Coordinates of C-alpha atoms and ligand atoms in Angstrom, one line a residue:
X1356 CA 0.0 -0.3 0.1
X1357 CA 1.5 2.8 -0.7
X1358 CA 2.0 5.0 1.8
X1359 CA 2.3 2.5 4.2
X1360 CA 5.4 0.0 5.2
X1361 CA 4.3 -2.9 6.6
X1362 CA 6.5 -5.1 9.1
X1363 CA 4.4 -8.2 8.9
X1364 CA 4.7 -11.2 11.9
X1365 CA 4.1 -13.7 13.4
X1366 CA 1.8 -14.1 16.8
X1367 CA 0.8 -17.4 18.1
X1368 CA -3.4 -18.1 18.1
X1369 CA -3.6 -21.6 19.5
X1370 CA -7.3 -20.9 20.0
X1371 CA -7.9 -19.8 16.0
X1372 CA -5.9 -23.7 14.2
X1373 CA -8.5 -25.4 17.3
X1374 CA -12.3 -23.8 17.0
X1375 CA -12.6 -21.1 13.7
X1376 CA -15.2 -23.2 11.3
X1377 CA -13.1 -21.9 8.9
X1378 CA -14.4 -20.2 5.7
X1379 CA -14.0 -21.5 2.9
X1380 CA -11.6 -19.2 0.8
X1381 CA -8.4 -19.2 -0.3
X1382 CA -8.5 -16.1 1.8
X1383 CA -9.0 -17.2 5.1
X1384 CA -7.7 -20.6 4.9
X1385 CA -4.2 -18.7 6.7
X1386 CA -6.9 -18.7 9.7
X1387 CA -6.4 -23.1 10.2
X1388 CA -2.5 -22.1 10.3
X1389 CA -0.9 -22.2 14.0
X1390 CA 0.7 -18.7 13.4
X1391 CA -1.5 -15.6 13.0
X1392 CA 0.3 -12.7 11.1
X1393 CA -0.4 -9.5 12.6
X1394 CA 0.1 -6.7 9.9
X1395 CA 1.4 -3.2 11.6
X1396 CA 2.3 -0.6 9.0
X1397 CA 4.9 2.6 9.7
X1398 CA 5.4 5.5 7.9
X1399 CA 8.2 5.5 5.3
X1400 CA 10.7 7.6 6.8
X1401 CA 10.0 10.2 3.4
X1402 CA 6.9 10.3 4.1
X1403 CA 6.9 11.3 7.6
X1404 CA 6.7 14.6 8.3
X1405 CA 8.3 14.1 11.9
X1406 CA 10.3 17.9 12.4
X1407 CA 14.2 17.1 11.0
X1408 CA 15.9 18.2 14.3
X1409 CA 18.5 21.1 13.3
X1410 CA 21.4 22.6 15.3
X1411 CA 23.3 25.3 12.9
X1412 CA 26.7 24.9 15.3
X1413 CA 27.1 21.9 13.6
X1414 CA 27.4 23.7 9.9
X1415 CA 30.7 23.5 8.3
X1416 CA 33.7 26.3 9.5
X1417 CA 33.6 27.6 4.9
X1418 CA 30.1 28.3 5.6
X1419 CA 30.3 29.9 9.6
X1420 CA 29.3 33.5 7.6
X1421 CA 26.3 31.9 6.3
X1422 CA 25.6 30.5 9.6
X1423 CA 22.2 33.3 10.6
X1424 CA 20.7 33.1 6.6
X1425 CA 21.1 28.6 6.6
X1426 CA 19.6 29.3 10.4
X1427 CA 16.8 31.1 8.7
X1428 CA 16.6 29.2 6.0
X1429 CA 16.4 25.9 7.9
X1430 CA 13.2 28.1 10.1
X1431 CA 11.3 28.3 6.8
X1432 CA 11.6 24.9 6.4
X1433 CA 10.2 24.0 10.0
X1434 CA 7.6 26.1 9.7
X1435 CA 6.3 24.4 6.2
X1436 CA 7.1 21.2 7.6
X1437 CA 5.0 21.9 10.6
X1438 CA 2.5 23.5 8.1
X1439 CA 2.4 20.7 6.1
X1440 CA 1.9 18.2 8.7
X1441 CA -1.2 19.7 9.1
X1442 CA -1.9 19.3 4.5
X1443 CA -1.3 15.8 5.5
X1444 CA -1.7 14.8 8.8
X1445 CA 0.1 11.3 10.9
X1446 CA -2.7 9.7 12.2
X1447 CA -1.9 6.8 14.9
X1448 CA -4.4 4.0 14.5
X1449 CA -3.7 1.7 18.1
X1450 CA -6.1 -2.0 17.2
X1451 CA -6.6 -5.1 20.1
X1452 CA -7.0 -6.8 17.6
X1453 CA -6.7 -8.6 14.2
X1454 CA -7.4 -11.8 14.9
X1455 CA -11.7 -11.4 13.6
X1456 CA -12.3 -11.1 10.3
X1457 CA -13.5 -7.3 10.5
X1458 CA -11.0 -5.9 12.3
X1459 CA -8.4 -6.5 9.0
X1460 CA -10.9 -4.9 6.6
X1461 CA -11.1 -1.8 8.9
X1462 CA -8.2 -1.9 9.0
X1463 CA -7.8 -1.7 5.6
X1464 CA -10.4 0.8 4.1
X1465 CA -9.5 3.0 7.1
X1466 CA -5.7 3.0 5.9
X1467 CA -7.6 4.2 2.4
X1468 CA -9.5 6.7 2.9
X1469 CA -7.5 8.7 5.3
X1470 CA -4.8 8.0 2.1
X1471 CA -7.1 9.2 -0.7
X1472 CA -7.2 12.7 1.4
X1473 CA -3.8 13.1 1.9
X1474 CA -3.0 11.7 5.4
X1475 CA -0.3 9.0 6.5
X1476 CA -2.0 6.1 8.8
X1477 CA 0.8 3.9 11.1
X1478 CA -1.1 1.4 13.1
X1479 CA -0.7 -0.7 15.4
X1480 CA -2.3 -4.4 16.6
X1481 CA -2.3 -5.3 20.6
X1482 CA -3.2 -8.6 20.5
X1483 CA -5.7 -8.1 23.4
X1484 CA -3.0 -7.3 25.6
X1485 CA -3.6 -3.3 27.3
X1486 CA 0.3 -3.7 28.6
X1487 CA 0.7 -4.1 24.9
X1488 CA -1.9 -1.7 23.9
X1489 CA -0.9 0.9 26.9
X1490 CA 2.9 0.9 24.8
X1491 CA 1.8 1.3 21.6
X1492 CA -0.7 4.0 22.2
X1493 CA 2.5 6.0 23.7
X1494 CA 4.9 5.1 21.4
X1495 CA 2.3 6.4 18.4
X1496 CA 2.3 9.2 21.0
X1497 CA 6.5 10.0 21.2
X1498 CA 6.3 9.7 17.2
X1499 CA 4.1 12.7 17.1
X1500 CA 1.0 12.0 15.0
X1501 CA -1.0 14.8 14.8
X1502 CA -4.4 12.4 15.4
X1503 CA -5.0 8.7 17.9
X1504 CA -7.9 6.8 16.6
X1505 CA -8.0 4.1 19.6
X1506 CA -9.7 0.5 19.6
X1507 CA -9.3 -0.6 23.6
X1508 CA -9.0 -3.7 24.4
X1509 CA -10.4 -2.8 27.5
X1510 CA -12.0 0.3 27.5
X1511 CA -11.2 0.8 31.2
X1512 CA -6.8 0.2 30.8
X1513 CA -6.8 2.9 27.9
X1514 CA -7.3 5.5 30.1
X1515 CA -4.2 6.3 31.5
X1516 CA -2.8 6.0 27.6
X1517 CA -5.5 9.0 26.9
X1518 CA -3.2 11.2 29.4
X1519 CA -0.5 10.6 27.7
X1520 CA -2.4 11.7 25.0
X1521 CA -4.2 15.3 26.4
X1522 CA -0.9 15.9 28.1
X1523 CA 1.1 15.6 24.6
X1524 CA -2.7 17.8 22.6
X1525 CA -3.0 14.9 20.4
X1526 CA -7.2 14.8 20.2
X1527 CA -8.9 10.9 20.6
X1528 CA -11.5 9.2 18.8
X1529 CA -12.5 5.6 20.1
X1530 CA -13.6 4.0 17.6
X1531 CA -16.2 1.1 17.5
X1532 CA -15.2 0.3 21.3
X1533 CA -15.8 3.4 24.1
X1534 CA -12.4 4.2 26.1
X1535 CA -14.6 5.2 29.9
X1536 CA -13.9 7.7 32.4
X1537 CA -10.7 9.4 29.8
X1538 CA -11.1 13.1 27.8
X1539 CA -11.8 12.1 24.9
X1540 CA -12.6 13.7 21.5
X1541 CA -14.9 11.7 19.5
X1542 CA -17.4 8.5 20.0
X1543 CA -17.4 6.5 16.3
X1544 CA -19.1 3.4 16.3
X1545 CA -22.2 1.2 15.4
X1546 CA -25.9 1.8 17.3
X1547 CA -24.0 -1.7 20.0
X1548 CA -27.6 -2.1 21.8
X1549 CA -29.4 -1.7 18.7
X1550 CA -27.3 -4.9 18.0
X1551 CA -27.8 -6.8 21.2
X1552 CA -32.1 -5.7 20.0
X1553 CA -31.3 -7.3 16.7
X1554 CA -30.3 -10.4 18.8
X1555 CA -32.9 -10.8 20.6
X1556 CA -35.8 -9.3 18.5
X1557 CA -34.7 -12.6 15.9
X1558 CA -35.3 -15.4 18.4
X1559 CA -38.2 -14.0 20.6
X1560 CA -41.2 -15.1 17.7
X1561 CA -39.3 -18.5 17.2
X1562 CA -39.1 -20.0 20.1
X1563 CA -42.0 -21.8 21.3
X1564 CA -44.8 -20.8 22.4
X1565 CA -46.8 -23.6 24.5
X1566 CA -43.5 -23.8 27.1
X1567 CA -41.4 -22.0 28.9
X1568 CA -37.6 -21.7 26.0
X1569 CA -35.1 -22.3 27.5
X1570 CA -32.3 -20.7 26.3
X1571 CA -28.8 -20.1 26.9
X1572 CA -26.7 -16.9 26.4
X1573 CA -22.9 -16.6 25.6
X1574 CA -21.6 -12.6 27.0
X1575 CA -19.1 -11.6 25.0
X1576 CA -15.7 -9.6 26.7
X1577 CA -16.6 -8.5 29.8
X1578 CA -13.6 -6.1 28.9
X1579 CA -15.5 -4.5 26.3
X1580 CA -18.1 -1.8 26.6
X1581 CA -19.3 -3.1 23.5
X1582 CA -20.4 -6.4 25.2
X1583 CA -22.1 -4.6 27.8
X1584 CA -24.0 -2.5 25.2
X1585 CA -24.5 -5.6 23.5
X1586 CA -26.3 -7.8 26.4
X1587 CA -28.4 -4.6 27.6
X1588 CA -29.8 -4.7 24.1
X1589 CA -30.8 -8.3 25.0
X1590 CA -32.1 -7.8 28.1
X1591 CA -34.3 -4.6 26.5
X1592 CA -36.4 -7.4 24.3
X1593 CA -35.2 -10.5 27.4
X1594 CA -35.8 -8.9 29.6
X1595 CA -40.2 -9.1 30.6
X1596 CA -40.1 -12.7 29.6
X1597 CA -38.0 -13.9 31.0
X1598 CA -39.9 -11.7 34.4
X1599 CA -43.4 -13.3 32.7
X1600 CA -41.7 -17.2 33.1
X1601 CA -42.3 -17.4 28.7
X1602 CA -38.8 -17.2 28.4
X1603 CA -35.7 -19.3 30.9
X1604 CA -32.2 -18.8 30.8
X1605 CA -30.8 -21.9 31.2
X1606 CA -26.7 -21.8 31.0
X1607 CA -25.3 -17.8 30.8
X1608 CA -21.7 -16.6 31.1
X1609 CA -19.0 -14.3 29.2
X1610 CA -16.7 -15.6 26.6
X1611 CA -13.1 -13.9 28.2
X1612 CA -11.4 -11.9 25.0
X1613 CA -13.9 -12.6 22.8
X1614 CA -11.8 -16.4 22.1
X1615 CA -14.6 -18.7 20.0
X1616 CA -12.9 -21.5 22.1
X1617 CA -13.8 -20.7 25.5
X1618 CA -17.7 -19.8 23.9
X1619 CA -17.8 -23.5 23.4
X1620 CA -16.4 -24.8 26.4
X1621 CA -19.7 -22.1 28.1
X1622 CA -21.5 -23.6 25.9
X1623 CA -20.1 -27.9 26.3
X1624 CA -20.9 -26.7 30.0
X1625 CA -24.1 -25.3 29.4
X1626 CA -25.6 -28.8 27.4
X1627 CA -23.9 -30.4 30.4
X1628 CA -25.7 -28.5 33.2
X1629 CA -28.6 -28.0 31.6
X1630 CA -28.7 -31.4 29.1
X1631 CA -29.6 -31.1 25.3
X1632 CA -33.3 -29.6 25.2
X1633 CA -32.6 -26.4 24.9
X1634 CA -34.0 -24.2 22.3
X1635 CA -31.5 -21.2 21.2
X1636 CA -27.9 -20.0 22.1
X1637 CA -28.2 -16.5 22.4
X1638 CA -24.3 -15.3 21.4
X1639 CA -22.6 -11.9 20.9
X1640 CA -20.7 -12.1 18.0
X1641 CA -20.4 -14.4 14.9
X1642 CA -16.2 -15.7 16.1
X1643 CA -17.7 -16.9 19.7
X1644 CA -21.3 -18.0 17.7
X1645 CA -18.8 -21.0 15.4
X1646 CA -17.1 -22.2 19.1
X1647 CA -20.5 -22.9 20.1
X1648 CA -22.2 -24.1 16.8
X1649 CA -19.1 -26.4 17.2
X1650 CA -19.9 -27.0 20.3
X1651 CA -23.9 -27.5 19.3
X1652 CA -21.9 -29.9 16.3
X1653 CA -20.4 -32.3 19.1
X1654 CA -23.3 -32.8 20.7
X1655 CA -25.6 -34.0 16.8
X1656 CA -27.4 -29.9 18.3
X1657 CA -26.1 -27.3 15.1
X1658 CA -29.1 -26.5 12.2
X1659 CA -31.7 -28.1 15.6
X1660 CA -31.0 -24.8 18.3
X1661 CA -31.5 -21.0 16.8
X1662 CA -27.4 -19.2 17.0
X1663 CA -27.5 -15.3 16.9
X1664 CA -24.5 -13.5 16.5
X1665 CA -22.8 -10.8 14.8
X1666 CA -20.0 -9.3 12.1
X1667 CA -20.7 -11.0 8.8
X1668 CA -17.9 -12.3 8.9
X1669 CA -17.5 -15.3 5.9
X1670 CA -17.8 -17.9 8.1
X1671 CA -20.8 -17.5 9.6
X1672 CA -22.9 -15.9 6.6
X1673 CA -21.7 -19.6 4.9
X1674 CA -23.7 -21.4 8.5
X1675 CA -26.6 -19.1 7.7
X1676 CA -26.7 -20.3 4.6
X1677 CA -26.2 -24.0 5.7
X1678 CA -28.9 -23.9 9.1
X1679 CA -26.4 -24.1 12.3
X1680 CA -26.6 -20.1 12.3
X1681 CA -29.5 -18.6 11.9
X1682 CA -28.9 -15.2 12.3
X1683 CA -26.6 -12.5 12.4
X1684 CA -26.1 -8.5 12.5
X1685 CA -24.2 -7.1 9.4
X1686 CA -22.4 -3.4 10.1
X1687 CA -21.6 -2.3 7.2
X1688 CA -18.1 -1.1 8.5
X1689 CA -16.6 0.8 5.9
X1690 CA -19.7 3.5 6.6
X1691 CA -17.8 3.3 10.1
X1692 CA -14.1 3.6 8.7
X1693 CA -14.3 5.8 6.0
X1694 CA -15.6 8.1 8.6
X1695 CA -13.6 8.0 11.3
X1696 CA -10.7 8.2 8.6
X1697 CA -12.9 11.5 7.7
X1698 CA -13.1 12.9 11.1
X1699 CA -9.5 12.5 12.1
X1700 CA -7.7 13.8 8.6
X1701 CA -10.3 16.9 10.0
X1702 CA -10.0 16.6 13.9
X1703 CA -5.6 16.5 13.3
X1704 CA -6.2 20.1 10.8
X1705 CA -7.8 21.7 13.9
X1706 CA -11.3 21.3 12.9
X1707 CA -14.4 20.2 15.1
X1708 CA -16.3 17.7 12.5
X1709 CA -20.7 17.9 13.9
X1710 CA -21.3 14.7 15.9
X1711 CA -24.8 13.9 15.9
X1712 CA -24.9 13.2 19.5
X1713 CA -23.1 12.1 22.9
X1714 CA -22.2 9.7 24.7
X1715 CA -20.8 10.4 28.9
X1716 CA -17.8 7.9 29.6
X1717 CA -17.7 9.0 33.1
X1718 CA -15.7 11.8 32.2
X1719 CA -17.5 14.0 29.7
X1720 CA -20.6 14.0 27.0
X1721 CA -18.5 12.3 24.7
X1722 CA -19.7 14.1 20.9
X1723 CA -21.0 10.7 19.1
X1724 CA -22.5 8.7 15.8
X1725 CA -23.7 5.8 16.6
X1726 CA -23.7 4.2 12.8
X1727 CA -27.1 1.8 11.3
X1728 CA -27.0 -1.9 11.7
X1729 CA -29.0 -4.5 10.0
X1730 CA -29.8 -8.6 11.2
X1731 CA -29.2 -10.9 8.5
X1732 CA -30.6 -14.5 8.1
X1733 CA -30.6 -16.3 5.1
X1734 CA -33.7 -14.7 3.4
X1735 CA -31.7 -10.8 2.9
X1736 CA -28.3 -12.3 3.2
X1737 CA -28.0 -11.8 -1.2
X1738 CA -30.1 -8.4 -1.1
X1739 CA -27.6 -7.4 2.0
X1740 CA -24.2 -8.6 3.3
X1741 CA -23.7 -9.8 -1.4
X1742 CA -25.3 -6.6 -2.4
X1743 CA -23.2 -4.6 -0.8
X1744 CA -20.6 -5.5 -2.0
X1745 CA -19.5 -7.3 1.9
X1746 CA -19.1 -10.6 0.4
X1747 CA -19.4 -12.6 -3.1
X1748 CA -22.3 -14.6 -3.8
X1749 CA -19.6 -17.2 -4.8
X1750 CA -17.9 -17.5 -1.5
X1751 CA -20.6 -18.0 0.4
X1752 CA -21.3 -21.7 -1.3
Ligands
BGC1309 C1 -17.1 -5.0 18.1 C2 -18.0 -6.5 17.5 C3 -16.5 -7.5 18.2 C4 -15.5 -8.0 19.2 C5 -14.8 -8.4 18.9 C6 -16.8 -5.7 19.3 O1 -15.6 -4.9 20.7 O2 -18.3 -4.1 18.3 O3 -18.4 -6.5 15.7 O4 -17.9 -8.6 16.7 O5 -16.0 -6.5 19.8 O6 -13.8 -8.4 18.6

């Protein structure tokens, strides 16, 4: 990709090998290997508009007489370099992880749009490690990026890193996941409560009416504020029915770090505890739905129990067509990533783009934008995900 230098290094991702039901296209076959490649993009030195250090005392003796003139020249160069920095901003993008399919698409489409707008992007991915992500953000700050865009692994652990950005006067945009108790400038995301409502709302009318329905609930990572919002949305729909005794939650748990293998363990525990007589499993995303479905498959229950998801991952869309997953929630990622790139560039240039909403993060009302989400099942897969070009029809088979 022009404007970025990619440095690849392997990181062990044991879960990727055994628990992800691999999507059947060459692009995703790599997920079956033990090694998972994290790609970091670093700005090329020549494109990095960081200011040069000029020391006039170091000029050679024969140009000594010219020193004042040269110094002035250097100052002019410095001023125009600073100006160039605003015209061609450098964006630091700090990602929690690249292990789910969606984040790779977020990264690629964000970089493409930022470059189209004349910006350079430095990308770091923390492999779901808080200490590493704080270090990533601090390194981006020390490289004097003009703006930071952060997808936090842990909304609370990032508070400290944002404080460092505030001290360095670098604006911060929280992308998809909120950063708590911190002075951030924007929060750009999807309507996460609506995601949860879409998941539970899809299941409820399909549950048996003649007896209390028996469901399992698998939430996301407890460190991710979004996971709580998805649960909140599900609660909005399920709460009254649970209270009325129409739905019985036979088992529930949080899947640490959104790992499919953790979801599989939760599903195994649910069957052990509550038996095979289950009507639905409300799972918060497609990756963990894959883990839960693997457990159901081992028990001969896949396709017999309704399972939800989120992200419209290719493997999930294939499962929907095969009938082992009932639905997913499609989030048009390019809409969000392009919006974020535009806002990042504007903010880097000193602008204050308008937000459509605010959300309190414990420290302030953060100017926010919530993009809409679309529930998808086998009936509208083609008219949404495929029609949008998110996946090719041929890849779904
Ligand atoms: C995102 C989901 C994603 C999950 C796991 C959430 O914060 O909103 O789209 O599936 O994290 O990465």
